[in-house]
Structure formats: C-alpha cells, structure tokens
XYZ file of C-alpha atoms in Angstrom:
410
model
C -88.133 -15.589 -93.278
C -85.294 -16.664 -90.662
C -85.626 -16.987 -86.991
C -83.000 -16.742 -84.372
C -83.903 -18.137 -81.031
C -82.721 -18.436 -77.081
C -83.929 -20.906 -74.793
C -83.533 -20.522 -71.131
C -84.726 -22.719 -68.423
C -84.918 -26.782 -67.658
C -85.330 -29.690 -70.359
C -89.046 -29.421 -70.112
C -89.020 -25.282 -71.919
C -86.156 -26.806 -74.315
C -89.210 -29.283 -75.085
C -91.543 -26.277 -75.871
C -88.942 -24.440 -77.677
C -88.513 -27.671 -79.995
C -92.150 -27.230 -80.365
C -92.326 -23.692 -81.230
C -89.426 -24.398 -83.622
C -91.787 -27.025 -85.503
C -94.822 -24.686 -85.485
C -92.524 -22.011 -87.072
C -90.997 -24.215 -89.804
C -94.185 -25.110 -90.984
C -94.537 -21.671 -91.965
C -91.631 -21.609 -94.282
C -89.359 -20.228 -91.304
C -85.860 -20.980 -91.216
C -83.399 -20.832 -88.638
C -80.090 -18.707 -87.802
C -77.512 -18.355 -85.396
C -77.054 -14.664 -85.740
C -79.711 -12.318 -84.609
C -78.543 -9.839 -87.405
C -79.988 -12.155 -89.790
C -83.073 -12.946 -88.660
C -86.615 -11.509 -89.259
C -87.761 -13.176 -85.988
C -86.242 -12.620 -82.843
C -87.790 -15.409 -80.174
C -86.889 -16.038 -76.513
C -88.218 -18.966 -74.604
C -88.172 -18.000 -70.906
C -88.140 -18.904 -67.553
C -89.659 -18.247 -64.390
C -89.419 -20.670 -61.750
C -87.357 -18.351 -59.223
C -86.181 -14.783 -58.992
C -82.818 -15.638 -60.485
C -84.613 -17.153 -63.340
C -86.884 -14.236 -63.780
C -84.001 -11.667 -64.009
C -81.948 -14.069 -66.516
C -85.100 -14.051 -68.449
C -85.985 -10.486 -68.374
C -82.469 -9.283 -69.049
C -81.851 -11.407 -72.257
C -85.372 -9.992 -73.584
C -84.347 -6.307 -73.028
C -80.774 -6.935 -74.696
C -82.416 -8.457 -77.736
C -84.815 -5.989 -77.516
C -82.460 -2.916 -77.343
C -80.925 -4.326 -80.440
C -83.727 -4.902 -82.409
C -84.060 -3.279 -85.613
C -87.500 -1.584 -87.076
C -87.950 -4.786 -89.243
C -87.819 -7.632 -86.606
C -90.454 -8.818 -85.150
C -89.667 -10.368 -81.402
C -91.647 -13.160 -80.029
C -91.651 -14.021 -76.227
C -92.840 -16.943 -74.841
C -92.741 -19.515 -71.682
C -93.209 -19.385 -67.883
C -92.334 -15.975 -67.519
C -95.637 -14.996 -69.600
C -98.089 -17.497 -68.229
C -96.827 -16.210 -64.790
C -96.626 -12.604 -65.684
C -99.332 -12.340 -68.547
C -100.363 -8.334 -67.101
C -97.561 -7.396 -65.894
C -94.789 -7.766 -69.244
C -96.657 -6.178 -71.623
C -96.450 -2.758 -70.526
C -92.815 -3.045 -68.863
C -91.666 -4.133 -72.236
C -93.263 -3.080 -75.277
C -90.933 -3.957 -77.926
C -92.304 -7.428 -77.278
C -94.615 -7.880 -80.601
C -95.826 -11.765 -79.823
C -96.938 -13.392 -76.590
C -97.108 -17.048 -76.174
C -98.088 -18.562 -72.979
C -97.226 -22.577 -72.067
C -100.490 -23.506 -73.075
C -100.336 -22.350 -76.682
C -96.631 -23.745 -77.947
C -98.265 -26.104 -80.469
C -100.931 -23.681 -81.858
C -98.959 -20.076 -82.832
C -100.125 -17.275 -84.992
C -97.282 -14.513 -85.690
C -100.561 -12.438 -86.572
C -101.752 -12.673 -82.985
C -100.379 -10.495 -80.366
C -101.567 -12.646 -77.436
C -101.098 -16.159 -78.114
C -102.810 -17.469 -74.773
C -105.092 -20.465 -73.925
C -106.954 -20.636 -70.155
C -107.236 -24.348 -70.317
C -104.508 -26.649 -69.608
C -102.390 -27.785 -72.505
C -103.553 -31.660 -73.495
C -100.483 -33.823 -74.819
C -100.300 -36.495 -77.471
C -97.397 -37.122 -79.576
C -95.427 -34.162 -80.076
C -93.885 -32.786 -83.033
C -90.565 -30.668 -82.941
C -87.468 -30.076 -84.085
C -84.874 -32.028 -81.816
C -81.923 -29.354 -80.827
C -79.759 -31.796 -78.636
C -78.486 -34.448 -81.052
C -77.355 -37.505 -79.958
C -79.994 -36.952 -76.869
C -83.614 -36.226 -76.626
C -86.101 -35.156 -73.972
C -89.537 -36.821 -74.342
C -92.124 -35.149 -71.954
C -94.300 -38.317 -70.528
C -96.602 -35.301 -68.407
C -96.837 -31.801 -67.242
C -98.039 -29.742 -64.685
C -98.129 -31.022 -61.035
C -100.820 -31.619 -58.376
C -98.418 -31.198 -55.763
C -98.455 -28.151 -53.448
C -94.792 -27.759 -52.404
C -94.890 -24.456 -50.697
C -92.420 -22.988 -52.265
C -93.337 -24.157 -55.612
C -94.731 -21.878 -58.859
C -94.892 -24.744 -60.934
C -98.567 -25.678 -60.333
C -99.391 -21.489 -60.819
C -97.383 -21.703 -64.317
C -98.061 -25.160 -65.657
C -101.233 -26.295 -63.999
C -102.746 -29.513 -63.103
C -100.790 -32.674 -63.595
C -101.771 -34.799 -67.290
C -100.282 -36.955 -69.157
C -99.269 -38.499 -72.203
C -101.038 -42.491 -72.889
C -98.059 -45.087 -72.980
C -99.092 -45.784 -76.724
C -98.582 -41.696 -77.268
C -95.122 -41.808 -75.615
C -94.079 -45.271 -77.174
C -94.847 -43.542 -80.862
C -93.265 -40.423 -80.026
C -89.908 -42.610 -78.312
C -89.658 -44.453 -81.870
C -89.855 -41.402 -83.954
C -86.959 -40.348 -81.615
C -85.156 -43.571 -82.203
C -85.805 -43.945 -85.956
C -84.398 -40.210 -86.488
C -81.136 -41.394 -84.993
C -81.393 -40.241 -81.050
C -79.234 -42.434 -79.046
C -80.582 -41.747 -75.640
C -83.755 -40.525 -74.528
C -84.846 -38.463 -71.466
C -88.141 -38.946 -70.025
C -89.184 -35.647 -68.455
C -91.808 -34.057 -66.441
C -92.539 -32.293 -63.053
C -92.916 -35.402 -61.506
C -92.021 -38.308 -63.451
C -92.497 -41.443 -60.861
C -96.252 -40.948 -60.636
C -96.760 -41.537 -63.853
C -99.612 -43.919 -64.839
C -100.810 -44.127 -61.087
C -97.221 -44.488 -59.754
C -96.513 -47.232 -62.293
C -93.827 -45.821 -64.415
C -92.167 -49.354 -64.441
C -95.060 -50.281 -66.765
C -94.233 -48.043 -69.534
C -90.686 -48.541 -68.530
C -90.513 -52.418 -69.152
C -92.381 -51.411 -73.098
C -89.772 -48.947 -74.060
C -87.184 -51.749 -72.427
C -88.404 -54.200 -75.103
C -88.003 -51.841 -78.044
C -84.841 -53.406 -80.253
C -82.067 -51.069 -80.835
C -78.848 -49.895 -79.106
C -80.204 -46.760 -77.185
C -80.356 -45.552 -73.602
C -83.145 -44.666 -71.597
C -82.653 -42.118 -68.548
C -85.317 -41.250 -66.535
C -85.182 -37.420 -64.436
C -87.328 -35.699 -61.750
C -88.280 -38.471 -59.673
C -90.646 -37.615 -56.920
C -89.190 -39.311 -53.955
C -92.608 -40.797 -52.441
C -93.609 -42.426 -55.414
C -90.322 -44.274 -55.976
C -91.659 -48.115 -55.786
C -89.673 -51.508 -54.912
C -90.667 -52.329 -58.602
C -89.592 -49.128 -60.113
C -86.150 -49.549 -58.471
C -85.697 -53.286 -59.772
C -87.040 -52.043 -63.181
C -84.615 -49.338 -63.620
C -81.650 -51.647 -62.542
C -82.044 -54.571 -63.953
C -84.132 -53.568 -67.598
C -82.367 -53.573 -70.857
C -81.577 -50.053 -71.826
C -82.800 -48.469 -68.951
C -80.186 -46.538 -67.109
C -79.280 -47.137 -63.454
C -79.506 -43.230 -62.806
C -81.826 -42.178 -60.016
C -82.506 -38.185 -60.135
C -84.039 -37.880 -56.878
C -85.296 -34.017 -55.584
C -85.191 -34.223 -52.148
C -85.402 -30.485 -51.203
C -84.239 -31.489 -47.616
C -83.749 -34.048 -44.748
C -85.112 -32.426 -41.888
C -88.284 -33.584 -40.775
C -88.977 -29.718 -39.758
C -88.546 -28.427 -42.868
C -89.806 -31.173 -44.937
C -92.992 -30.400 -43.325
C -93.028 -26.498 -43.708
C -92.075 -27.479 -47.763
C -95.207 -29.505 -47.530
C -93.170 -32.624 -48.486
C -95.211 -35.696 -48.375
C -92.161 -38.055 -47.009
C -89.864 -38.099 -44.070
C -86.324 -38.361 -43.518
C -86.999 -42.127 -42.143
C -88.281 -42.518 -45.619
C -85.734 -41.315 -47.284
C -82.857 -42.688 -45.304
C -84.788 -46.203 -46.189
C -85.243 -45.293 -49.615
C -81.214 -44.408 -50.047
C -80.402 -47.557 -48.123
C -82.269 -49.702 -50.767
C -80.875 -48.313 -53.543
C -77.189 -48.666 -51.993
C -77.462 -52.365 -52.422
C -77.232 -51.655 -56.393
C -74.896 -50.292 -58.484
C -76.376 -47.258 -59.487
C -76.006 -43.378 -59.848
C -78.017 -40.863 -57.770
C -78.701 -37.295 -58.132
C -80.496 -34.900 -56.041
C -81.090 -31.286 -55.631
C -81.437 -28.911 -52.075
C -82.897 -25.851 -50.649
C -80.557 -24.615 -48.307
C -81.748 -21.220 -45.903
C -85.538 -22.062 -46.345
C -87.864 -20.342 -43.701
C -86.886 -21.448 -40.192
C -84.341 -23.551 -41.101
C -81.616 -23.224 -38.143
C -78.081 -24.178 -38.050
C -79.134 -27.757 -36.961
C -81.463 -28.360 -39.606
C -78.714 -27.457 -42.115
C -76.258 -29.646 -40.068
C -78.506 -32.877 -40.381
C -78.648 -31.939 -44.566
C -75.078 -31.866 -44.304
C -74.596 -35.097 -42.281
C -77.008 -36.864 -44.589
C -74.742 -36.007 -47.658
C -71.746 -37.123 -45.949
C -73.076 -40.309 -44.936
C -74.977 -41.077 -48.125
C -72.175 -40.088 -50.943
C -74.701 -38.791 -53.416
C -72.969 -39.148 -56.671
C -74.641 -35.675 -58.372
C -75.744 -32.862 -56.403
C -77.563 -29.702 -56.903
C -78.071 -26.757 -54.488
C -80.048 -23.618 -54.513
C -80.639 -20.620 -52.058
C -84.387 -20.450 -51.342
C -86.061 -17.932 -53.558
C -89.192 -15.954 -51.994
C -91.775 -16.198 -54.497
C -95.207 -14.440 -54.629
C -98.840 -16.496 -54.153
C -96.605 -19.505 -52.897
C -97.113 -20.556 -48.797
C -93.753 -20.498 -47.559
C -93.802 -16.442 -48.810
C -95.873 -15.997 -45.724
C -93.668 -17.426 -43.187
C -92.124 -15.087 -40.897
C -89.221 -16.482 -40.214
C -86.693 -15.679 -43.054
C -82.928 -16.904 -43.443
C -80.517 -13.913 -43.827
C -78.969 -13.507 -47.034
C -75.360 -14.190 -46.286
C -76.419 -17.096 -44.473
C -78.052 -18.699 -47.181
C -75.062 -17.958 -49.370
C -72.827 -19.685 -46.669
C -74.717 -22.409 -46.509
C -75.098 -23.046 -50.115
C -71.200 -22.679 -50.705
C -70.389 -25.068 -47.988
C -72.947 -27.787 -49.091
C -71.433 -27.448 -52.583
C -67.884 -27.912 -51.494
C -68.804 -30.746 -49.291
C -70.316 -32.433 -52.386
C -66.965 -31.639 -54.236
C -64.919 -33.372 -52.254
C -67.283 -36.316 -52.062
C -67.638 -36.493 -55.521
C -63.845 -36.428 -56.268
C -63.724 -39.026 -53.727
C -66.825 -40.917 -55.419
C -65.096 -40.819 -58.888
C -61.856 -42.565 -58.261
C -63.743 -45.888 -57.889
C -63.808 -45.722 -61.515
C -59.949 -45.623 -62.078
C -58.920 -48.635 -64.126
C -62.500 -49.805 -64.978
C -64.025 -49.939 -68.759
C -67.554 -48.064 -68.866
C -70.027 -48.019 -71.987
C -70.398 -44.537 -73.036
C -72.512 -41.981 -75.633
C -70.224 -39.704 -77.238
C -71.545 -36.094 -76.803
C -68.831 -34.508 -78.991
C -65.799 -35.808 -80.620
C -63.796 -35.471 -77.528
C -66.537 -35.530 -74.652
C -68.942 -38.303 -73.539
C -71.308 -39.411 -70.684
C -71.544 -43.034 -68.998
C -74.885 -43.994 -66.776
C -73.527 -41.689 -63.850
C -74.114 -38.253 -66.258
C -77.382 -37.078 -67.656
C -76.972 -34.441 -70.103
C -76.506 -30.776 -69.679
C -76.642 -31.214 -65.647
C -74.067 -33.277 -64.758
C -70.394 -34.118 -65.598
C -68.476 -35.666 -68.317
C -65.626 -38.279 -69.584
C -62.793 -36.390 -71.634
C -61.539 -38.821 -74.469
C -58.104 -39.412 -75.288
C -59.147 -39.521 -79.457
C -61.852 -37.872 -81.258
C -64.993 -40.322 -82.121
C -68.145 -40.453 -83.718
C -70.882 -38.177 -82.183
C -73.552 -40.662 -81.095
C -71.555 -43.631 -80.985
C -71.509 -45.828 -78.131
C -68.262 -47.568 -76.923
C -66.476 -48.892 -73.940
C -63.400 -46.989 -72.858
C -60.914 -47.406 -69.567
C -60.814 -44.379 -66.995
C -57.461 -43.534 -66.196
C -57.984 -40.807 -64.231
C -60.588 -39.125 -62.230
C -61.432 -34.816 -61.367
C -63.720 -33.494 -59.018
C -66.921 -33.959 -61.445
C -64.965 -35.471 -64.145
C -63.337 -38.634 -65.700
C -60.511 -39.023 -68.231
C -60.159 -41.841 -70.396
C-alpha cells in the first residue's frame, strides 16, 4: 500500500505526523508525493485558531473531493481532538479519525482511534522528514490557562519526558545524521521544574558537531541560569524564542499571563548584555486593547529591536475565557494594527541585519544554496543565500556581503 500525507500546523504537529508515518511504515506502507498514486490519503490538522481550522477543513474537503472509491482518507490531529463530535457528520468521506493521544497506536481497521487519557511520552519513534534538522519534543500539554488559548483543551495537561529518554532520542537523531536538534513543547522553559538548563548542560556534553536550539520559552520560567546555559554552553545556539503576546499590563492581566511589563523589560535588559538572537510573537486586537495599549507594544518593539517577530490578530475561540469578554476590537482595526506592527518590524529587521555585513558566521546548509546561522530557526525565520552550492547538512563559515529586510547574503 502507498500513502500520501499532508501536515498542517506547528512543529509539534509535525512530530505527530512523523510518529504516524512510522506507525504506517510498520504496516509495510510506502510513501508517495502524488495523491493519485496513493491508497491512503492522510491529513494531520491544526485547530489552534479559526484561521487554522479553516485551512484544515479546506484541505480535507479538497482531498475528499478528489478521493477515489478505493482510497482511504485518514484525518488526525488537533481538529479531531477539539471537534470529535462535529467533524464526522460534516465530512462523511473521512474513513479513519485519530486524535492527538493516539498517534503511536493506530489501527486502519478502526474508524475512531481515540484515547480519553492524556498520552504519556517516552522515546518517540518516527520518520524524520526535515533533514538536516529535526524537532525533539520534550513535553506536551500545558498547565497555563491563558485566556485566549485552546491548547489545554486539545493537548491536555502538562507532562514531560525524562531526561534519559530525551538523551536517548537525541542520540538516535544525531547518529542518523541530523545536524540541528530543535527542542519543542508548549512550554519548554518549565521543563524539569523550571530547570531546563540541566537538560541542556547534559546535551552539550555529548561529543559531535551539532546544534541544539530551543523554541517556546515561557517568559516567567526563564532563569538567570537558563540564560547563561544557552549563551555559554557548547553546541547550544544563543537563540531565545520567547512568545510575549503583549507588554501592556492591562492586556497581560486579561490574557492571564503571569508576568508584568516590568518583568519583561528586566528580562530583555539581561539578554541585551549578550550576543544573542531574540524572537517573539504578539497578539494584536485583543479584547479591551485600546490605542494606548497598542502604542505601548509598538514602542517596546522599537526600543528593544527584536531580531525576529511574529504577529497574529486576536482570534475568538469557543470555550476560552477571552471569548466571554464583551469589549471586542473591530476587524479592520485588528488588521491595521497587525500590518503596522509587521511593517515596523520589517524596517527594524533591515537595520538589525546590517550589523552582520562584513562579518563571518557559522552556518548550517539547509539546501544547496540556502543556509541559516544562529539567528534563524528553521521554517519560521530568515535565511542566508549562498554564492555557490554546498552540501546539505554541512557546517561552514561564510562572510556576509549584504543584507535585506529578513535575509543575509554570502
């Protein structure tokens, strides 16, 4: 049998997809890039916000529309976990449903692959699809109760892998030829009772030429020890992905984020002492966000000159606390604020990148003519355009000749 797969959403979803591909491979199923050649059509969905839900449903319907009579359509992921009772009657073309707790124990003969208890984690067996880098999930679920977020509904409570299991999985990835391991979770910094640095120190002691990068650091769990570990440890990339969501104390309180603007500024002041890359994400148009709140956010971004930034318009999600907030921000205002934030960041990024012109950077080659430095996480940040083709997975030093808004050039 042959399978055609589509993955939607974040790196955590991709790891789930890689788990499922491994499970299918154990059943002697091969993988193809053309849906017309496949016996199985597989879609792993995202349902974090309305935009992601629409994309997931559109993708399923598009594939279902072209589905042949002898093909089986499997749909997995967050859309299934969040809307178990609604999807089946709406899209009867789906043959197999898999929720996020069942990705490593699926049966194609069973219509509903559901598990009511939160999935527990050990070493994950999967088919890595992202060479020369790979994501390594250190935990799943979340115990924070941010007022806008659906993750606890979808992924359940926080639970984590042991350090030994993570090290075993890490070594398997390195032994298979992976050059950059990206640690992910809903909240990486709370790992091991806010002692992620212990894990990083263990990984940095492993022999080899590789990078370790950490994504999704929850602000209030970032300790001085963690900062110093990321900055000074061998093979750990000095890159801080810190989703702040906002900086106005009023909005942070409404979001149920357990930190203040003062805390954020003190944290970013500490980070500014080192040569590090900082990425953050923000939500604009949150209920009760006034012009002064947005200006406060804009001023913060301009003052701290964050290297990489993502911005989202607020999305009202059912069964979240913020869905009950009465003072909504008009759609056109949300769009305008996001556009202004991104255009401001675009100009700041252009100025930030100029500092690398004429400097030598160690890079990892992602494709024959593109690479990344410590500044850029795979898939979400910029890249470095290479003059000449190089081998994928190679580490090399290059001199930067010019920069653009988001990218650098050899």
